[in-house]
Coordinates of C-alpha atoms in Angstrom, one line a residue:
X1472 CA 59.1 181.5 141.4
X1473 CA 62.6 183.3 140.8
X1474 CA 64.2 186.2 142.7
X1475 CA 66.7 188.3 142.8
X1476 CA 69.0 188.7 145.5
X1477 CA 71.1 192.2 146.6
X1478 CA 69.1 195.3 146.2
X1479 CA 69.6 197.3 149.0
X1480 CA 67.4 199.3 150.8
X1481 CA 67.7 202.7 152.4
X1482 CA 67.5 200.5 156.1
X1483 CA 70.4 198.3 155.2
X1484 CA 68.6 195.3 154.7
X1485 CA 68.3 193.1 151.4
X1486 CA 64.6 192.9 149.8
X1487 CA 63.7 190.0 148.2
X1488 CA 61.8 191.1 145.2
X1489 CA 59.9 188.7 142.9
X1490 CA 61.3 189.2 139.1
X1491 CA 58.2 188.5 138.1
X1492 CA 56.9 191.5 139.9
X1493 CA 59.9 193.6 138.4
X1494 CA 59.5 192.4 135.2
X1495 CA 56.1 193.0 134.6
X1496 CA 56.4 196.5 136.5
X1497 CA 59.4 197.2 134.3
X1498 CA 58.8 198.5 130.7
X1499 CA 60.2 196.1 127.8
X1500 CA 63.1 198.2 126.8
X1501 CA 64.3 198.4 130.4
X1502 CA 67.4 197.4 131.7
X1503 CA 65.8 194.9 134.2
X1504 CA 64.6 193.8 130.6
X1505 CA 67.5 193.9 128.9
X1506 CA 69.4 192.4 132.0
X1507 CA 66.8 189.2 132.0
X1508 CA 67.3 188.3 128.1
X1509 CA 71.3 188.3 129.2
X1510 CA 71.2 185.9 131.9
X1511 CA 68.9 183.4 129.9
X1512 CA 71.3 183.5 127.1
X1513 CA 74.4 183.4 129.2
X1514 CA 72.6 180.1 130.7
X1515 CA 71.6 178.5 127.4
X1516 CA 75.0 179.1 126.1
X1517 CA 76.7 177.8 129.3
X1518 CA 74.7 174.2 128.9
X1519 CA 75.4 173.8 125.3
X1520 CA 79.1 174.3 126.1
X1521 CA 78.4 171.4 129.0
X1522 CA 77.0 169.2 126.7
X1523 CA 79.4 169.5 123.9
X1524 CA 82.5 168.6 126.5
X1525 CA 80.6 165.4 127.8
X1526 CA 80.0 164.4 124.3
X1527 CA 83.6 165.4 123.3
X1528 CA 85.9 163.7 126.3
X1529 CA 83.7 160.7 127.1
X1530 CA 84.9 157.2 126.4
X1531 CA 82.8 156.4 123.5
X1532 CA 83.0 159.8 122.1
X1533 CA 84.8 158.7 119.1
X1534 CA 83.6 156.4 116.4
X1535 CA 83.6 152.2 117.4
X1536 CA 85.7 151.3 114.5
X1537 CA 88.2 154.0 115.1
X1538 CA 88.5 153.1 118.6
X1539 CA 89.3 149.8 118.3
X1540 CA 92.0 150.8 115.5
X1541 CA 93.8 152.7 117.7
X1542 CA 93.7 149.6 120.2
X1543 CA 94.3 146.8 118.3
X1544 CA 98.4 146.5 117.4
X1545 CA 99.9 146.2 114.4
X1546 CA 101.8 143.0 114.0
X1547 CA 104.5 141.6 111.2
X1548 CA 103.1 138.0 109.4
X1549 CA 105.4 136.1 107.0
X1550 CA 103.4 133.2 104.8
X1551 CA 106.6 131.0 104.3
X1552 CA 105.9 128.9 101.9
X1553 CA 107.7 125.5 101.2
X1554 CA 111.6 125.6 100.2
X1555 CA 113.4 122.4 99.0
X1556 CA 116.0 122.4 101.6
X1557 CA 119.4 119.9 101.4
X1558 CA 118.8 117.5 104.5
X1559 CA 122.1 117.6 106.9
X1560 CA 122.0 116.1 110.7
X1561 CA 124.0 117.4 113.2
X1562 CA 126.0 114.3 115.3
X1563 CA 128.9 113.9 117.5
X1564 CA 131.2 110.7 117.9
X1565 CA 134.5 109.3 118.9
X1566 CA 136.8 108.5 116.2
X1567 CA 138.3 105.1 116.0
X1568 CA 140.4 102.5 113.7
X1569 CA 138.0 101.2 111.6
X1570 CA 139.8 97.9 111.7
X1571 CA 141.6 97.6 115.0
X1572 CA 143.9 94.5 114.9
X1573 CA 145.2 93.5 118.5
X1574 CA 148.2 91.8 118.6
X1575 CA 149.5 89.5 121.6
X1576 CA 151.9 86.4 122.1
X1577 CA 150.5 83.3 120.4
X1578 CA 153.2 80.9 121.3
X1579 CA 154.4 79.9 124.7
X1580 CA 155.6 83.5 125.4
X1581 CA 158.7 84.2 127.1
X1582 CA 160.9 87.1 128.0
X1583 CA 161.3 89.5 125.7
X1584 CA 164.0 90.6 124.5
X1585 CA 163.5 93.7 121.6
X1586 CA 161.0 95.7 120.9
X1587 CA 161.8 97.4 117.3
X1588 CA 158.4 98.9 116.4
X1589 CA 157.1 102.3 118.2
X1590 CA 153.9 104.0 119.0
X1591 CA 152.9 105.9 115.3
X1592 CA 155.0 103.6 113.1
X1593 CA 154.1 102.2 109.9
X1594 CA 154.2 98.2 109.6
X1595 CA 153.8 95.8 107.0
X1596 CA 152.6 92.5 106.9
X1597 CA 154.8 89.9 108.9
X1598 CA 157.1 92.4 110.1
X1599 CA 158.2 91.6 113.4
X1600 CA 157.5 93.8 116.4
X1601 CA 158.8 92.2 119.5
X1602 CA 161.3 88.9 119.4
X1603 CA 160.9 86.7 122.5
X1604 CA 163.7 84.6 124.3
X1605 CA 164.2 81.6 122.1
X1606 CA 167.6 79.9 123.8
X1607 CA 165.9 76.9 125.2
X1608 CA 163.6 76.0 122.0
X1609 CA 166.6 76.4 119.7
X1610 CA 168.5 73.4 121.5
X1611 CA 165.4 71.5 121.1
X1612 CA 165.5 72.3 117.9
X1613 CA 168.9 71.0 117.1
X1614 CA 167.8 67.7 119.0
X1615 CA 165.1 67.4 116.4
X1616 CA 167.3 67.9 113.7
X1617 CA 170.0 64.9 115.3
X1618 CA 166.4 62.8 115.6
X1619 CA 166.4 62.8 111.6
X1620 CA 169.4 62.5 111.0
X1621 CA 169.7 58.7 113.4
X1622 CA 166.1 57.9 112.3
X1623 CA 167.5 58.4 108.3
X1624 CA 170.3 56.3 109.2
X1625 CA 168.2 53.0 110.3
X1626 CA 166.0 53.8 107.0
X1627 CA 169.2 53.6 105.1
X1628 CA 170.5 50.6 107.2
X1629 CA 167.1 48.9 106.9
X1630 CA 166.6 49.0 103.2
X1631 CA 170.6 47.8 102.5
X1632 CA 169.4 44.8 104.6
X1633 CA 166.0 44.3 102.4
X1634 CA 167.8 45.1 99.2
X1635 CA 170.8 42.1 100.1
X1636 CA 167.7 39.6 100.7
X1637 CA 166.0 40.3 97.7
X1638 CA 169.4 38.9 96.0
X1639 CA 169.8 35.8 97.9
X1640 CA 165.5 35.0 97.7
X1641 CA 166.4 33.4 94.6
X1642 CA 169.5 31.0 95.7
X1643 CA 166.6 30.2 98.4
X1644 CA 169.1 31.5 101.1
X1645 CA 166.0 33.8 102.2
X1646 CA 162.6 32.6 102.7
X1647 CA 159.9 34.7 101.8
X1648 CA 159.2 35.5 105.6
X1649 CA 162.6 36.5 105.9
X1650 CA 161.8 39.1 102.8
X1651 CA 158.8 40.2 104.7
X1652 CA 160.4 41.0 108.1
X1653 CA 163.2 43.4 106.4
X1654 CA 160.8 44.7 104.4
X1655 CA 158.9 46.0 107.6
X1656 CA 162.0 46.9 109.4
X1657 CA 162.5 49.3 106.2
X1658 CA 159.1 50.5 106.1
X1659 CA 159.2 51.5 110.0
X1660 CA 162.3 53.0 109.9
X1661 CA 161.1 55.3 107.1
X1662 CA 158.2 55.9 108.9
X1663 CA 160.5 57.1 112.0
X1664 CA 162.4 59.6 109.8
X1665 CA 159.2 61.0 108.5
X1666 CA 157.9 61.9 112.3
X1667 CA 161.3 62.9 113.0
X1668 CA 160.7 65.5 110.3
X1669 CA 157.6 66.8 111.5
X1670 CA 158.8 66.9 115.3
X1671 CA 161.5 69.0 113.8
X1672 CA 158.9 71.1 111.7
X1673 CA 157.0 71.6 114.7
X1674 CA 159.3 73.0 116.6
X1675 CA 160.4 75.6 113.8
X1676 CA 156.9 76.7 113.6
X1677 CA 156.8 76.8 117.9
X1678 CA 160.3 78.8 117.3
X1679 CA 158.6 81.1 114.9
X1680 CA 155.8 81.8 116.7
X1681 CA 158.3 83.7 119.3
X1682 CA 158.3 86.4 117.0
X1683 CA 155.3 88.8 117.6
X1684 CA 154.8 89.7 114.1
X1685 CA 152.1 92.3 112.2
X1686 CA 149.1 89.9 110.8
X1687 CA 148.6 93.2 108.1
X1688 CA 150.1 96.1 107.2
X1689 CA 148.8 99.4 109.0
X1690 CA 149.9 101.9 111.5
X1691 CA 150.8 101.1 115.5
X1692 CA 148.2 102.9 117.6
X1693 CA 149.8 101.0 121.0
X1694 CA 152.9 99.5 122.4
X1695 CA 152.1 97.9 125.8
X1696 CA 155.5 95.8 126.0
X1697 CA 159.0 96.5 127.0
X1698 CA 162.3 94.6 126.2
X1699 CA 163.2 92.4 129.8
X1700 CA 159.3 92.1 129.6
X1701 CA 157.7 88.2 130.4
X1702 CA 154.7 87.1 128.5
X1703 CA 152.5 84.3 127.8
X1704 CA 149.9 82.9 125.6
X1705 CA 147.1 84.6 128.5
X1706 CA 148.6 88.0 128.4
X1707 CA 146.7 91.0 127.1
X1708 CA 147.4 92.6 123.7
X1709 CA 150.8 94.0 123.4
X1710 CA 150.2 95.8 120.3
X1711 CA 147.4 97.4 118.5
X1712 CA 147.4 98.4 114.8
X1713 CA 145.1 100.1 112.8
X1714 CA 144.5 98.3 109.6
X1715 CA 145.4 100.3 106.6
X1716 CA 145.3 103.1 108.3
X1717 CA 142.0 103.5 108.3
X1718 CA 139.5 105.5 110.9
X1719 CA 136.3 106.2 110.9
X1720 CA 134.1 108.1 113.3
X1721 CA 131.5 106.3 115.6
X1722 CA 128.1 109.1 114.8
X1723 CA 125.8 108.4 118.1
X1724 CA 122.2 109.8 116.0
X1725 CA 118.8 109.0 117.7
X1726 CA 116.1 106.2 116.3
X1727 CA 114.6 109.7 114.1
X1728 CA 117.9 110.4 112.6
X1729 CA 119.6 107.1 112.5
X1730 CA 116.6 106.8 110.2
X1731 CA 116.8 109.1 107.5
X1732 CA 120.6 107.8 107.1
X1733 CA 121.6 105.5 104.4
X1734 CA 124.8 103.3 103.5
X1735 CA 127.0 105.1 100.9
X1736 CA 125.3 109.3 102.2
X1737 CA 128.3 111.7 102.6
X1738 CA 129.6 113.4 106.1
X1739 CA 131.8 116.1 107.0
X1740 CA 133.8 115.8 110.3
X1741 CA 135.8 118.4 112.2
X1742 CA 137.4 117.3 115.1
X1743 CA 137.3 119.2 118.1
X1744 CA 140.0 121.7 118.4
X1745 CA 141.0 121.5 114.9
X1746 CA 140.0 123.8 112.2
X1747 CA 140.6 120.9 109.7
X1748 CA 137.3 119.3 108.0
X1749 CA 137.3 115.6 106.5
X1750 CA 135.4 114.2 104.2
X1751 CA 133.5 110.2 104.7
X1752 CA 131.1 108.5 103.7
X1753 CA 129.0 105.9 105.9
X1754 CA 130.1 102.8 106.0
X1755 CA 127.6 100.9 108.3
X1756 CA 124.8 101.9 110.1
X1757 CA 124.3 100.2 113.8
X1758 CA 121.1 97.6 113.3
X1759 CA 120.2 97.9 117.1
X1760 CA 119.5 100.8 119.3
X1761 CA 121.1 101.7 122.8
X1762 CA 118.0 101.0 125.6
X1763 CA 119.8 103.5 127.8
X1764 CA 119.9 106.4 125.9
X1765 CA 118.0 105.1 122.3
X1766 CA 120.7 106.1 120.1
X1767 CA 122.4 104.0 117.3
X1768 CA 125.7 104.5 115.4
X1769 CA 126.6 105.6 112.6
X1770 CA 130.5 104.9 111.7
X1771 CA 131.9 107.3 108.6
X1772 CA 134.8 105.4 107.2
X1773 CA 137.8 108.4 107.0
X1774 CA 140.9 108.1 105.1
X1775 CA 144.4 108.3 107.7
X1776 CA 145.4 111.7 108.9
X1777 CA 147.6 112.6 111.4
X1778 CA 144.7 114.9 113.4
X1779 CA 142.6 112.0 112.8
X1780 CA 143.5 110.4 116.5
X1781 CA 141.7 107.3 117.7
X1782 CA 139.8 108.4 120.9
X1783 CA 139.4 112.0 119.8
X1784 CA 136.0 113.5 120.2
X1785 CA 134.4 115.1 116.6
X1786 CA 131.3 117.1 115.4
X1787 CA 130.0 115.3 112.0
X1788 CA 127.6 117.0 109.9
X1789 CA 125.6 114.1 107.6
X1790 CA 123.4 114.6 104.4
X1791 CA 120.4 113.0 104.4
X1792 CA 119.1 114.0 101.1
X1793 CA 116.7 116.8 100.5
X1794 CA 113.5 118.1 101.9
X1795 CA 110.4 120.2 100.8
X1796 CA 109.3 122.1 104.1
X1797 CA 108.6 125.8 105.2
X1798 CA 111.4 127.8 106.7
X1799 CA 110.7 130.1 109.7
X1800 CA 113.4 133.0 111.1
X1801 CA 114.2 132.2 114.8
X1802 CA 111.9 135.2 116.0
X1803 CA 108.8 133.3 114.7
X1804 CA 109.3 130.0 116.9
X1805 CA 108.5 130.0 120.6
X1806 CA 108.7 127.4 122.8
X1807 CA 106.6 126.1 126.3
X1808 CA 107.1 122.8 128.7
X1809 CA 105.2 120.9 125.5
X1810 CA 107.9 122.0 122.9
X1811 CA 107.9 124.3 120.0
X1812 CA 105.3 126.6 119.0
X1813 CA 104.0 129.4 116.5
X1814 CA 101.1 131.5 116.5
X1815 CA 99.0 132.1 113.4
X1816 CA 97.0 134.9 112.3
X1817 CA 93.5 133.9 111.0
X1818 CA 90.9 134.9 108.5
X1819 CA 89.4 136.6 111.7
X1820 CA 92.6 138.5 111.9
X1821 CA 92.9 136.8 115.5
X1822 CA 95.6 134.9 117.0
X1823 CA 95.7 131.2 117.1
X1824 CA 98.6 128.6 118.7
X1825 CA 100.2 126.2 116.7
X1826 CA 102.4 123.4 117.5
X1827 CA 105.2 122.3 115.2
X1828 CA 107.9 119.9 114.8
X1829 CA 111.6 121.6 114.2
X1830 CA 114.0 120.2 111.5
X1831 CA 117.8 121.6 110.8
X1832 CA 119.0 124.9 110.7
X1833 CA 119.7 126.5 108.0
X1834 CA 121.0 130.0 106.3
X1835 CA 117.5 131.4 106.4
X1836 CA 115.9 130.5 109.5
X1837 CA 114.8 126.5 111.1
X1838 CA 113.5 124.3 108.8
X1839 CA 109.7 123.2 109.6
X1840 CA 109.3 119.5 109.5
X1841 CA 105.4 119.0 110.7
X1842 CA 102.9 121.3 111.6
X1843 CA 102.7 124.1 108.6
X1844 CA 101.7 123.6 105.3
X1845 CA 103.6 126.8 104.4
X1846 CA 100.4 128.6 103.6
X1847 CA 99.5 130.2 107.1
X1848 CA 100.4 133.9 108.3
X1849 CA 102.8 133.6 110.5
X1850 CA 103.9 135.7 113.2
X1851 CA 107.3 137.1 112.8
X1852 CA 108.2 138.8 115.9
X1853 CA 106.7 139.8 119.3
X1854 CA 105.1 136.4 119.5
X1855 CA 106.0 136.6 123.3
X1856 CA 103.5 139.3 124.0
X1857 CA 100.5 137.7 122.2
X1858 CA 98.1 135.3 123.5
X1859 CA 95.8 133.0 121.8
X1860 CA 92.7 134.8 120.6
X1861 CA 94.0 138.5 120.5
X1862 CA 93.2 140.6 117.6
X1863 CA 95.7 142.1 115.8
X1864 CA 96.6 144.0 112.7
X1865 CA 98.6 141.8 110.2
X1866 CA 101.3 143.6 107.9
X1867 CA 102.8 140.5 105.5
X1868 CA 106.3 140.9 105.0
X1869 CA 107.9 138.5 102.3
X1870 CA 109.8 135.5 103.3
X1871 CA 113.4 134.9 102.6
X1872 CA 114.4 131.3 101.6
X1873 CA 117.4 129.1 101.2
X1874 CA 118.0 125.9 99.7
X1875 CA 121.2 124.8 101.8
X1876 CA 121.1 123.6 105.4
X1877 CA 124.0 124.0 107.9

């Protein structure tokens, strides 16, 4: 039962009427009538206004699909496709002759007294770069040259003796024996001038030999003697020449790389510190592999310049042929402990992981060698605040391509 609270009485004290009593006492045009019909519709009113702001600011209020389209983000996909790309590989190396000649004493050695040759200079074949003491093995000499000279002189001695028996044999002033004994006397004297000779040709060569001469023609990369200077047949190289001129760089490529290299594939090298690029070719590839660090060589054969220093560290960029792969921008590739990475958008429009294998780097972004087929969406950027299964929005942009690799 309702009632209605604040009529006042003559005594000053609130009376609790039932409306029920009022409104049935009161006539229908009343204004306890009228006042009744107000309240009910000011209540009505006041709960449909209730309802409608639950309905309007709870979660769920608005549509599921619309929800979750203002939720889900909106993220740029590239479908990359496959580019032929020109293979290159990236080494370093040491450049070197690629025909070092070392040259020491190859006689008896000596002191030495010129040097005429310098660090840098140009030498031709059999040109003499140091000349050791001689003064000793040029007496010996001479006394060779006396030792033909007496043992010609009992040839000549012998055979006047031989030919004067042959004359008399038939007088039979000489026997036959007698004819036989000069005859060997002549024989062995000739035999004495002939080793005279030799002893005498020996000696020449040995007196030769005391000139440290270039074996070919090239250019001196060392000079480790001095005149006043003592050497012998045990001492270390004195020079050391680089055949033709000729350098080449030593490539150090892993087992992958040293791989896709062939005999005869072109190079560029730049040595460090120089703005000047060279062109090779390889000459040889290494047919083992370093345990230690399992790397092989690969020497470029270089034509002579003077930047080109033996010793000298260089970057070397090789062509390996050409490639069909998929080519990704940088943004697109993340990386984690178990290497490089790409995540995919789905069918499902949800995110998946990918690993993949990186190649060279090119114009247009890092060449894919395993793991795409070139057909996927790919995600361009903001790949570093995804994680595997989100849901996103996909927006394809087109991919950019290049055909030349750096």
């Amino acid at each position: 039962m309702m009632y209605e609270t604040g009529i006042d009485t003559h005594g000053g004290k609130p009376l609790d009427v039932p409306l029920d009593d009022i409104d049935s006492a009161a006539p229908a045009d009343s204004p306890a009538s009228r006042r009744k019909w107000v309240i009910a519709g000011i209540s009505i009113a006041a709960l449909f206004l209730a309802l409608a702001a639950y309905y309007l600011t709870r979660p769920d209020a608005a549509p599921a699909d619309d929800a979750a389209g203002d939720q889900v983000p909106i993220v740029s996909v590239i479908a990359p496709g496959r580019t032929t790309v020109a293979g290159e590989i990236n080494a370093t190396g040491t450049i070197a002759a690629r025909r070092e000649l070392p040259v020491g004493v190859v006689g008896e050695g000596g002191r030495v007294v010129s040097v005429p040759v310098d660090e840098g200079d140009w030498v031709r074949q059999g040109q003499v770069l140091a000349v050791i003491d001689r003064s000793v093995q040029n007496q010996q000499s001479q006394a060779a040259v006396a030792q033909i000279r007496v043992a010609q002189a009992d040839a000549d001695l012998a055979q006047a003796n031989l030919d004067r028996a042959l004359k008399l044999v038939d007088r039979g002033f000489i026997s036959a024996a007698d004819v036989d004994r000069l005859t060997a006397t002549r024989d062995a004297a000739t035999a004495r001038v002939r080793v005279a000779q030799a002893q005498s040709r020996e000696l020449a060569a040995r007196n030769a030999r005391l000139n440290i001469v270039a074996p070919a023609a090239g250019l001196v990369l060392s000079r480790d003697v001095e005149p006043g200077q003592t050497v012998s047949g045990g001492s270390p190289a004195l020079f050391t020449i680089a055949q033709g001129g000729e350098m080449e760089l030593l490539a150090r490529l892993g087992e992958s790389e040293l791989a896709r290299v062939s005999v005869g594939e072109s190079a560029t090298v730049r040595p460090v510190g120089s703005d000047e690029v060279f062109t090779g070719q390889i000459w040889q590839i290494a047919p083992t592999i370093d345990a230690t660090d399992r790397q092989g060589t690969a020497r470029v054969a270089l034509s002579y310049a003077p930047s080109l220093r033996p010793g000298g560290f260089a970057n070397a960029t090789i062509s390996s042929g050409t490639v069909v792969a998929p080519i990704l921008p940088e943004s697109a590739i993340q990386s984690d402990s178990e290497g490089s990475f790409v995540y995919l958008v789905g069918t499902d429009n949800k995110v998946a992981k990918r690993r993949v294998t990186l190649g060279n780097v090119t114009p247009g972004g890092i060449v894919i060698a395993a793991g795409l087929t070139g057909q996927e969406r790919v995600v361009l950027r903001a790949g570093g605040f995804l994680n595997e299964g989100d849901a996103v929005k996909p927006a394809l942009e087109r991919a950019t391509r290049s055909a030349s690799a750096r």
